[in-house]
Amino acid sequence: MGGERKGERRCGGAPRVGRGVVIVRRLTLSGVALVVLFLVASNPALAGPYAYVSNERSNDVTVIDVATDRVVATIPVGDRPRGIGLSPDGRTLYVALGEEDVIAAVDVAARKVVAKIPAGSDPEAFAVSPDGSKLYVSNEDANTASVIDTKTQKLIATVPVGIEPEGVAVSPDGRLVYVTAETTHTVTVIDTASSTVLATILVGSRPREAAFTPDGSRAYVTAEIGGIVSVIDVKRHAVVATLKIERPGAKPKGVVVGPDGKRAYVATGASNDVAVIDTAAHTILKYVPVGRRPWGIAVTPDGRKLYVANGVSDDVSVIDTATERAVATIPAGKGPWGVVIGP
């Protein structure tokens, strides 16, 4: 008589859930959300991915959340940071400090320098091996490449390369290292198993950077003075195509290949744009305007966005790879140089 009580079963139905239970559940879910937000805020390693930009004149690294395209931190690192890279697990950021002859190791979660690793004379750029066990560093003043064990933080090999070495790239399988040399206009090919030179490849005038395709069959090498991009058959150690950057004042520097291997992207320096290359046809499809003197360039793991360090306008351009248009400009430090993207 007088109706159901809370918790009683309706005829043939499930028990009613009281209003108080619903409120408690909502509060519980809200509490969980707040806990998650707190954990992410207190531990950057749980969020991401992030773009890390080395700023050679302000001696720091700008950290950008790629989901929001906003700067979330600035990390002081040391004198003249240029080359930049991440360990495969995303926990350690490495930054070349040419004025200090070291590679700074940054704890990504803490966002602070935890070690400075001796890296030979004037380390300009470097690459991290796919397993994270080694750093391959170009020593511009010494005409060598240094091999560093990341666990012991010790130099384990020194390899003679071309004159004024600059860019460094490791093949996806970790077997080869390419080191460009600005004065000899060459790429030195190093066998990582023996730390010996396998081949020397003549490319354009003043080569700056190299990037491998995901399958490791091709490599793209930019030449700043030559204004070209050389396409190398990795197995044959031979140039199979040369692409001219047809832009006034172009000085191609940074290069990256998309994760599907269908496109390569080149920062053209003084012409203030990014060249989009069809890797199958070996043709330049278009040029995307960005900031002033685009230098370093990186692609997100999903291939949807490019981040371009503009060294003169002190900012980072974000390119949507689907529309091939710049969709954002993000302030950075002074003299943005390199970019790397990871967790």
mmCIF file of N, CA and C in Angstrom, residues 147-267:
data_model
loop_
_atom_site.group_PDB
_atom_site.id
_atom_site.type_symbol
_atom_site.label_atom_id
_atom_site.label_comp_id
_atom_site.label_asym_id
_atom_site.label_seq_id
_atom_site.Cartn_x
_atom_site.Cartn_y
_atom_site.Cartn_z
ATOM 1 N N VAL A 147 81.041 8.112 -31.235
ATOM 2 C CA VAL A 147 80.032 7.125 -30.849
ATOM 3 C C VAL A 147 80.031 7.048 -29.328
ATOM 4 N N ILE A 148 78.863 7.298 -28.731
ATOM 5 C CA ILE A 148 78.749 7.367 -27.274
ATOM 6 C C ILE A 148 77.781 6.308 -26.769
ATOM 7 N N ASP A 149 78.189 5.588 -25.736
ATOM 8 C CA ASP A 149 77.321 4.622 -25.065
ATOM 9 C C ASP A 149 76.417 5.397 -24.111
ATOM 10 N N THR A 150 75.101 5.320 -24.304
ATOM 11 C CA THR A 150 74.192 6.130 -23.480
ATOM 12 C C THR A 150 74.072 5.620 -22.047
ATOM 13 N N LYS A 151 74.366 4.342 -21.826
ATOM 14 C CA LYS A 151 74.288 3.802 -20.471
ATOM 15 C C LYS A 151 75.470 4.256 -19.626
ATOM 16 N N THR A 152 76.664 4.129 -20.173
ATOM 17 C CA THR A 152 77.857 4.523 -19.431
ATOM 18 C C THR A 152 78.201 5.997 -19.637
ATOM 19 N N GLN A 153 77.606 6.604 -20.670
ATOM 20 C CA GLN A 153 77.869 7.992 -21.053
ATOM 21 C C GLN A 153 79.340 8.202 -21.379
ATOM 22 N N LYS A 154 79.930 7.171 -21.999
ATOM 23 C CA LYS A 154 81.342 7.213 -22.378
ATOM 24 C C LYS A 154 81.503 7.136 -23.893
ATOM 25 N N LEU A 155 82.573 7.767 -24.376
ATOM 26 C CA LEU A 155 82.948 7.663 -25.781
ATOM 27 C C LEU A 155 83.511 6.275 -26.040
ATOM 28 N N ILE A 156 82.963 5.577 -27.056
ATOM 29 C CA ILE A 156 83.440 4.219 -27.331
ATOM 30 C C ILE A 156 84.095 4.086 -28.703
ATOM 31 N N ALA A 157 83.936 5.095 -29.560
ATOM 32 C CA ALA A 157 84.596 5.037 -30.869
ATOM 33 C C ALA A 157 84.630 6.433 -31.474
ATOM 34 N N THR A 158 85.658 6.669 -32.306
ATOM 35 C CA THR A 158 85.774 7.897 -33.081
ATOM 36 C C THR A 158 86.042 7.509 -34.527
ATOM 37 N N VAL A 159 85.222 8.024 -35.430
ATOM 38 C CA VAL A 159 85.313 7.632 -36.843
ATOM 39 C C VAL A 159 85.646 8.849 -37.697
ATOM 40 N N PRO A 160 86.740 8.807 -38.489
ATOM 41 C CA PRO A 160 87.039 9.911 -39.405
ATOM 42 C C PRO A 160 85.960 10.010 -40.485
ATOM 43 N N VAL A 161 85.513 11.235 -40.758
ATOM 44 C CA VAL A 161 84.498 11.445 -41.796
ATOM 45 C C VAL A 161 84.967 12.585 -42.701
ATOM 46 N N GLY A 162 84.046 13.240 -43.402
ATOM 47 C CA GLY A 162 84.421 14.347 -44.278
ATOM 48 C C GLY A 162 84.765 15.598 -43.498
ATOM 49 N N ILE A 163 85.124 16.648 -44.218
ATOM 50 C CA ILE A 163 85.524 17.903 -43.587
ATOM 51 C C ILE A 163 84.284 18.718 -43.218
ATOM 52 N N GLU A 164 84.261 19.180 -41.995
ATOM 53 C CA GLU A 164 83.167 19.959 -41.425
ATOM 54 C C GLU A 164 81.856 19.151 -41.406
ATOM 55 N N PRO A 165 81.842 18.067 -40.661
ATOM 56 C CA PRO A 165 80.636 17.230 -40.595
ATOM 57 C C PRO A 165 79.469 17.958 -39.943
ATOM 58 N N GLU A 166 78.278 17.630 -40.389
ATOM 59 C CA GLU A 166 77.089 18.351 -39.944
ATOM 60 C C GLU A 166 75.974 17.388 -39.537
ATOM 61 N N GLY A 167 75.133 16.973 -40.493
ATOM 62 C CA GLY A 167 73.965 16.171 -40.166
ATOM 63 C C GLY A 167 74.294 14.707 -39.923
ATOM 64 N N VAL A 168 73.482 14.070 -39.070
ATOM 65 C CA VAL A 168 73.652 12.649 -38.751
ATOM 66 C C VAL A 168 72.293 11.968 -38.799
ATOM 67 N N ALA A 169 72.248 10.797 -39.416
ATOM 68 C CA ALA A 169 71.008 10.006 -39.453
ATOM 69 C C ALA A 169 71.351 8.534 -39.326
ATOM 70 N N VAL A 170 70.512 7.793 -38.621
ATOM 71 C CA VAL A 170 70.688 6.349 -38.459
ATOM 72 C C VAL A 170 69.586 5.643 -39.246
ATOM 73 N N SER A 171 69.958 4.582 -39.955
ATOM 74 C CA SER A 171 68.957 3.818 -40.712
ATOM 75 C C SER A 171 67.962 3.161 -39.747
ATOM 76 N N PRO A 172 66.742 2.905 -40.202
ATOM 77 C CA PRO A 172 65.728 2.320 -39.314
ATOM 78 C C PRO A 172 66.138 1.005 -38.671
ATOM 79 N N ASP A 173 66.961 0.205 -39.364
ATOM 80 C CA ASP A 173 67.407 -1.056 -38.774
ATOM 81 C C ASP A 173 68.638 -0.895 -37.893
ATOM 82 N N GLY A 174 69.165 0.324 -37.808
ATOM 83 C CA GLY A 174 70.304 0.599 -36.940
ATOM 84 C C GLY A 174 71.651 0.171 -37.471
ATOM 85 N N ARG A 175 71.703 -0.308 -38.704
ATOM 86 C CA ARG A 175 72.966 -0.840 -39.227
ATOM 87 C C ARG A 175 73.895 0.216 -39.825
ATOM 88 N N LEU A 176 73.312 1.318 -40.296
ATOM 89 C CA LEU A 176 74.102 2.338 -40.979
ATOM 90 C C LEU A 176 73.904 3.708 -40.338
ATOM 91 N N VAL A 177 74.960 4.521 -40.408
ATOM 92 C CA VAL A 177 74.871 5.921 -40.015
ATOM 93 C C VAL A 177 75.361 6.761 -41.185
ATOM 94 N N TYR A 178 74.606 7.809 -41.521
ATOM 95 C CA TYR A 178 75.020 8.779 -42.516
ATOM 96 C C TYR A 178 75.496 10.048 -41.793
ATOM 97 N N VAL A 179 76.656 10.550 -42.225
ATOM 98 C CA VAL A 179 77.170 11.814 -41.701
ATOM 99 C C VAL A 179 77.485 12.718 -42.893
ATOM 100 N N THR A 180 76.812 13.859 -42.979
ATOM 101 C CA THR A 180 77.086 14.794 -44.067
ATOM 102 C C THR A 180 78.312 15.631 -43.735
ATOM 103 N N ALA A 181 79.005 16.096 -44.783
ATOM 104 C CA ALA A 181 80.195 16.935 -44.593
ATOM 105 C C ALA A 181 80.091 18.145 -45.508
ATOM 106 N N GLU A 182 80.079 19.341 -44.907
ATOM 107 C CA GLU A 182 79.785 20.557 -45.660
ATOM 108 C C GLU A 182 80.878 20.956 -46.641
ATOM 109 N N THR A 183 82.131 20.748 -46.300
ATOM 110 C CA THR A 183 83.225 21.217 -47.150
ATOM 111 C C THR A 183 83.595 20.228 -48.242
ATOM 112 N N THR A 184 83.521 18.932 -47.965
ATOM 113 C CA THR A 184 83.832 17.925 -48.981
ATOM 114 C C THR A 184 82.605 17.524 -49.795
ATOM 115 N N HIS A 185 81.423 18.029 -49.419
ATOM 116 C CA HIS A 185 80.174 17.779 -50.162
ATOM 117 C C HIS A 185 79.882 16.276 -50.267
ATOM 118 N N THR A 186 80.036 15.614 -49.122
ATOM 119 C CA THR A 186 79.910 14.166 -49.121
ATOM 120 C C THR A 186 79.004 13.674 -47.994
ATOM 121 N N VAL A 187 78.615 12.413 -48.134
ATOM 122 C CA VAL A 187 77.982 11.664 -47.053
ATOM 123 C C VAL A 187 78.870 10.469 -46.750
ATOM 124 N N THR A 188 79.304 10.371 -45.498
ATOM 125 C CA THR A 188 80.074 9.213 -45.073
ATOM 126 C C THR A 188 79.112 8.162 -44.530
ATOM 127 N N VAL A 189 79.241 6.932 -45.007
ATOM 128 C CA VAL A 189 78.393 5.828 -44.571
ATOM 129 C C VAL A 189 79.176 4.975 -43.582
ATOM 130 N N ILE A 190 78.675 4.885 -42.352
ATOM 131 C CA ILE A 190 79.369 4.154 -41.288
ATOM 132 C C ILE A 190 78.616 2.875 -40.960
ATOM 133 N N ASP A 191 79.373 1.777 -40.868
ATOM 134 C CA ASP A 191 78.831 0.498 -40.410
ATOM 135 C C ASP A 191 78.820 0.517 -38.882
ATOM 136 N N THR A 192 77.641 0.425 -38.275
ATOM 137 C CA THR A 192 77.551 0.569 -36.815
ATOM 138 C C THR A 192 78.132 -0.626 -36.060
ATOM 139 N N ALA A 193 78.160 -1.790 -36.701
ATOM 140 C CA ALA A 193 78.690 -2.977 -36.021
ATOM 141 C C ALA A 193 80.189 -2.858 -35.767
ATOM 142 N N SER A 194 80.904 -2.254 -36.729
ATOM 143 C CA SER A 194 82.366 -2.168 -36.617
ATOM 144 C C SER A 194 82.877 -0.749 -36.432
ATOM 145 N N SER A 195 81.974 0.235 -36.522
ATOM 146 C CA SER A 195 82.366 1.646 -36.454
ATOM 147 C C SER A 195 83.442 1.978 -37.479
ATOM 148 N N THR A 196 83.237 1.479 -38.696
ATOM 149 C CA THR A 196 84.154 1.751 -39.805
ATOM 150 C C THR A 196 83.367 2.323 -40.980
ATOM 151 N N VAL A 197 84.105 2.989 -41.876
ATOM 152 C CA VAL A 197 83.482 3.615 -43.044
ATOM 153 C C VAL A 197 83.274 2.586 -44.150
ATOM 154 N N LEU A 198 82.034 2.493 -44.629
ATOM 155 C CA LEU A 198 81.702 1.585 -45.722
ATOM 156 C C LEU A 198 81.803 2.253 -47.080
ATOM 157 N N ALA A 199 81.407 3.535 -47.136
ATOM 158 C CA ALA A 199 81.377 4.234 -48.420
ATOM 159 C C ALA A 199 81.359 5.728 -48.185
ATOM 160 N N THR A 200 81.723 6.462 -49.226
ATOM 161 C CA THR A 200 81.608 7.918 -49.241
ATOM 162 C C THR A 200 80.857 8.307 -50.501
ATOM 163 N N ILE A 201 79.784 9.076 -50.338
ATOM 164 C CA ILE A 201 78.902 9.408 -51.458
ATOM 165 C C ILE A 201 78.976 10.913 -51.726
ATOM 166 N N LEU A 202 79.268 11.280 -52.975
ATOM 167 C CA LEU A 202 79.309 12.683 -53.361
ATOM 168 C C LEU A 202 77.883 13.182 -53.601
ATOM 169 N N VAL A 203 77.526 14.304 -52.960
ATOM 170 C CA VAL A 203 76.175 14.873 -53.104
ATOM 171 C C VAL A 203 76.307 16.352 -53.494
ATOM 172 N N GLY A 204 75.298 17.164 -53.178
ATOM 173 C CA GLY A 204 75.321 18.566 -53.546
ATOM 174 C C GLY A 204 76.241 19.386 -52.664
ATOM 175 N N SER A 205 76.402 20.666 -53.045
ATOM 176 C CA SER A 205 77.317 21.550 -52.334
ATOM 177 C C SER A 205 76.775 21.908 -50.948
ATOM 178 N N ARG A 206 77.581 21.670 -49.955
ATOM 179 C CA ARG A 206 77.300 21.912 -48.539
ATOM 180 C C ARG A 206 76.067 21.135 -48.056
ATOM 181 N N PRO A 207 76.180 19.831 -47.997
ATOM 182 C CA PRO A 207 75.073 19.019 -47.479
ATOM 183 C C PRO A 207 74.855 19.256 -45.996
ATOM 184 N N ARG A 208 73.584 19.310 -45.602
ATOM 185 C CA ARG A 208 73.271 19.630 -44.209
ATOM 186 C C ARG A 208 72.662 18.463 -43.441
ATOM 187 N N GLU A 209 71.566 17.913 -43.921
ATOM 188 C CA GLU A 209 70.890 16.850 -43.171
ATOM 189 C C GLU A 209 70.527 15.676 -44.082
ATOM 190 N N ALA A 210 70.235 14.553 -43.426
ATOM 191 C CA ALA A 210 69.820 13.344 -44.136
ATOM 192 C C ALA A 210 68.647 12.717 -43.392
ATOM 193 N N ALA A 211 67.767 12.052 -44.148
ATOM 194 C CA ALA A 211 66.631 11.345 -43.542
ATOM 195 C C ALA A 211 66.339 10.089 -44.362
ATOM 196 N N PHE A 212 66.132 8.982 -43.664
ATOM 197 C CA PHE A 212 65.820 7.712 -44.310
ATOM 198 C C PHE A 212 64.308 7.533 -44.461
ATOM 199 N N THR A 213 63.917 6.767 -45.474
ATOM 200 C CA THR A 213 62.528 6.338 -45.563
ATOM 201 C C THR A 213 62.286 5.276 -44.492
ATOM 202 N N PRO A 214 61.022 5.072 -44.087
ATOM 203 C CA PRO A 214 60.758 4.090 -43.022
ATOM 204 C C PRO A 214 61.265 2.685 -43.320
ATOM 205 N N ASP A 215 61.293 2.295 -44.594
ATOM 206 C CA ASP A 215 61.785 0.953 -44.919
ATOM 207 C C ASP A 215 63.295 0.911 -45.107
ATOM 208 N N GLY A 216 63.952 2.065 -45.018
ATOM 209 C CA GLY A 216 65.406 2.116 -45.095
ATOM 210 C C GLY A 216 65.984 1.962 -46.486
ATOM 211 N N SER A 217 65.152 1.990 -47.518
ATOM 212 C CA SER A 217 65.660 1.767 -48.879
ATOM 213 C C SER A 217 66.221 3.022 -49.527
ATOM 214 N N ARG A 218 65.751 4.188 -49.100
ATOM 215 C CA ARG A 218 66.183 5.454 -49.667
ATOM 216 C C ARG A 218 66.566 6.427 -48.551
ATOM 217 N N ALA A 219 67.380 7.403 -48.921
ATOM 218 C CA ALA A 219 67.702 8.496 -48.002
ATOM 219 C C ALA A 219 67.674 9.794 -48.782
ATOM 220 N N TYR A 220 67.269 10.858 -48.109
ATOM 221 C CA TYR A 220 67.186 12.186 -48.717
ATOM 222 C C TYR A 220 68.190 13.089 -48.022
ATOM 223 N N VAL A 221 69.034 13.767 -48.829
ATOM 224 C CA VAL A 221 70.099 14.612 -48.291
ATOM 225 C C VAL A 221 69.945 16.017 -48.861
ATOM 226 N N THR A 222 69.847 17.011 -47.970
ATOM 227 C CA THR A 222 69.728 18.396 -48.411
ATOM 228 C C THR A 222 71.104 19.012 -48.622
ATOM 229 N N ALA A 223 71.191 19.917 -49.611
ATOM 230 C CA ALA A 223 72.435 20.644 -49.880
ATOM 231 C C ALA A 223 72.130 22.133 -49.855
ATOM 232 N N GLU A 224 72.664 22.833 -48.854
ATOM 233 C CA GLU A 224 72.309 24.230 -48.614
ATOM 234 C C GLU A 224 72.758 25.148 -49.746
ATOM 235 N N ILE A 225 74.010 25.066 -50.154
ATOM 236 C CA ILE A 225 74.517 25.936 -51.214
ATOM 237 C C ILE A 225 74.075 25.437 -52.585
ATOM 238 N N GLY A 226 74.057 24.147 -52.779
ATOM 239 C CA GLY A 226 73.626 23.584 -54.056
ATOM 240 C C GLY A 226 72.148 23.789 -54.339
ATOM 241 N N GLY A 227 71.349 23.987 -53.276
ATOM 242 C CA GLY A 227 69.922 24.188 -53.457
ATOM 243 C C GLY A 227 69.203 22.961 -53.978
ATOM 244 N N ILE A 228 69.707 21.781 -53.601
ATOM 245 C CA ILE A 228 69.122 20.543 -54.116
ATOM 246 C C ILE A 228 68.887 19.540 -52.986
ATOM 247 N N VAL A 229 68.159 18.487 -53.349
ATOM 248 C CA VAL A 229 67.987 17.329 -52.475
ATOM 249 C C VAL A 229 68.434 16.109 -53.262
ATOM 250 N N SER A 230 69.388 15.376 -52.727
ATOM 251 C CA SER A 230 69.860 14.141 -53.366
ATOM 252 C C SER A 230 69.095 12.958 -52.805
ATOM 253 N N VAL A 231 68.655 12.060 -53.707
ATOM 254 C CA VAL A 231 67.968 10.837 -53.306
ATOM 255 C C VAL A 231 68.960 9.689 -53.459
ATOM 256 N N ILE A 232 69.218 8.994 -52.361
ATOM 257 C CA ILE A 232 70.243 7.942 -52.353
ATOM 258 C C ILE A 232 69.611 6.576 -52.246
ATOM 259 N N ASP A 233 70.075 5.658 -53.112
ATOM 260 C CA ASP A 233 69.745 4.243 -52.982
ATOM 261 C C ASP A 233 70.667 3.684 -51.897
ATOM 262 N N VAL A 234 70.096 3.328 -50.769
ATOM 263 C CA VAL A 234 70.902 2.949 -49.602
ATOM 264 C C VAL A 234 71.704 1.677 -49.853
ATOM 265 N N LYS A 235 71.113 0.711 -50.520
ATOM 266 C CA LYS A 235 71.814 -0.555 -50.762
ATOM 267 C C LYS A 235 73.011 -0.360 -51.685
ATOM 268 N N ARG A 236 72.855 0.492 -52.683
ATOM 269 C CA ARG A 236 73.919 0.701 -53.681
ATOM 270 C C ARG A 236 74.883 1.821 -53.294
ATOM 271 N N HIS A 237 74.580 2.580 -52.258
ATOM 272 C CA HIS A 237 75.399 3.750 -51.879
ATOM 273 C C HIS A 237 75.547 4.707 -53.064
ATOM 274 N N ALA A 238 74.434 4.999 -53.734
ATOM 275 C CA ALA A 238 74.502 5.793 -54.958
ATOM 276 C C ALA A 238 73.335 6.773 -55.034
ATOM 277 N N VAL A 239 73.615 7.958 -55.592
ATOM 278 C CA VAL A 239 72.565 8.937 -55.835
ATOM 279 C C VAL A 239 71.767 8.498 -57.063
ATOM 280 N N VAL A 240 70.445 8.405 -56.918
ATOM 281 C CA VAL A 240 69.597 7.949 -58.030
ATOM 282 C C VAL A 240 68.689 9.059 -58.557
ATOM 283 N N ALA A 241 68.609 10.163 -57.854
ATOM 284 C CA ALA A 241 67.819 11.297 -58.322
ATOM 285 C C ALA A 241 68.284 12.559 -57.610
ATOM 286 N N THR A 242 68.106 13.694 -58.281
ATOM 287 C CA THR A 242 68.449 14.993 -57.713
ATOM 288 C C THR A 242 67.280 15.942 -57.953
ATOM 289 N N LEU A 243 66.789 16.545 -56.888
ATOM 290 C CA LEU A 243 65.654 17.448 -56.977
ATOM 291 C C LEU A 243 66.110 18.872 -56.696
ATOM 292 N N LYS A 244 65.811 19.787 -57.606
ATOM 293 C CA LYS A 244 66.182 21.184 -57.445
ATOM 294 C C LYS A 244 65.073 21.930 -56.718
ATOM 295 N N ILE A 245 65.450 22.659 -55.672
ATOM 296 C CA ILE A 245 64.492 23.509 -54.955
ATOM 297 C C ILE A 245 64.364 24.823 -55.730
ATOM 298 N N GLU A 246 63.290 24.943 -56.476
ATOM 299 C CA GLU A 246 63.106 26.089 -57.365
ATOM 300 C C GLU A 246 62.435 27.248 -56.637
ATOM 301 N N ARG A 247 63.170 27.819 -55.690
ATOM 302 C CA ARG A 247 62.656 28.967 -54.934
ATOM 303 C C ARG A 247 63.773 29.996 -54.787
ATOM 304 N N PRO A 248 63.453 31.284 -54.889
ATOM 305 C CA PRO A 248 64.481 32.325 -54.763
ATOM 306 C C PRO A 248 65.174 32.266 -53.398
ATOM 307 N N GLY A 249 66.494 32.177 -53.423
ATOM 308 C CA GLY A 249 67.267 32.185 -52.185
ATOM 309 C C GLY A 249 67.206 30.909 -51.374
ATOM 310 N N ALA A 250 66.660 29.848 -51.933
ATOM 311 C CA ALA A 250 66.493 28.599 -51.180
ATOM 312 C C ALA A 250 67.826 28.051 -50.696
ATOM 313 N N LYS A 251 67.856 27.664 -49.418
ATOM 314 C CA LYS A 251 69.013 27.001 -48.819
ATOM 315 C C LYS A 251 68.497 25.825 -47.994
ATOM 316 N N PRO A 252 68.175 24.729 -48.661
ATOM 317 C CA PRO A 252 67.536 23.602 -47.964
ATOM 318 C C PRO A 252 68.395 23.060 -46.833
ATOM 319 N N LYS A 253 67.715 22.835 -45.691
ATOM 320 C CA LYS A 253 68.440 22.340 -44.525
ATOM 321 C C LYS A 253 67.747 21.124 -43.911
ATOM 322 N N GLY A 254 66.681 21.325 -43.136
ATOM 323 C CA GLY A 254 66.015 20.207 -42.472
ATOM 324 C C GLY A 254 65.236 19.336 -43.438
ATOM 325 N N VAL A 255 65.188 18.038 -43.157
ATOM 326 C CA VAL A 255 64.431 17.098 -43.990
ATOM 327 C C VAL A 255 63.862 15.993 -43.119
ATOM 328 N N VAL A 256 62.634 15.582 -43.421
ATOM 329 C CA VAL A 256 61.991 14.488 -42.704
ATOM 330 C C VAL A 256 61.098 13.741 -43.688
ATOM 331 N N VAL A 257 60.948 12.437 -43.455
ATOM 332 C CA VAL A 257 60.077 11.599 -44.284
ATOM 333 C C VAL A 257 58.874 11.194 -43.438
ATOM 334 N N GLY A 258 57.671 11.280 -44.022
ATOM 335 C CA GLY A 258 56.465 10.905 -43.298
ATOM 336 C C GLY A 258 56.469 9.434 -42.927
ATOM 337 N N PRO A 259 55.694 9.058 -41.905
ATOM 338 C CA PRO A 259 55.710 7.668 -41.421
ATOM 339 C C PRO A 259 55.219 6.643 -42.439
ATOM 340 N N ASP A 260 54.440 7.060 -43.448
ATOM 341 C CA ASP A 260 54.019 6.114 -44.481
ATOM 342 C C ASP A 260 54.984 6.079 -45.656
ATOM 343 N N GLY A 261 56.000 6.930 -45.638
ATOM 344 C CA GLY A 261 57.023 6.932 -46.671
ATOM 345 C C GLY A 261 56.616 7.577 -47.978
ATOM 346 N N LYS A 262 55.412 8.113 -48.075
ATOM 347 C CA LYS A 262 54.927 8.654 -49.345
ATOM 348 C C LYS A 262 55.379 10.081 -49.618
ATOM 349 N N ARG A 263 55.702 10.821 -48.568
ATOM 350 C CA ARG A 263 56.109 12.202 -48.710
ATOM 351 C C ARG A 263 57.380 12.473 -47.912
ATOM 352 N N ALA A 264 58.220 13.330 -48.479
ATOM 353 C CA ALA A 264 59.351 13.892 -47.745
ATOM 354 C C ALA A 264 59.146 15.395 -47.696
ATOM 355 N N TYR A 265 59.629 16.010 -46.630
ATOM 356 C CA TYR A 265 59.423 17.440 -46.424
ATOM 357 C C TYR A 265 60.767 18.104 -46.147
ATOM 358 N N VAL A 266 61.009 19.233 -46.822
ATOM 359 C CA VAL A 266 62.301 19.904 -46.716
ATOM 360 C C VAL A 266 62.101 21.361 -46.303
ATOM 361 N N ALA A 267 62.770 21.776 -45.229
ATOM 362 C CA ALA A 267 62.794 23.182 -44.827
ATOM 363 C C ALA A 267 63.784 23.913 -45.721
#
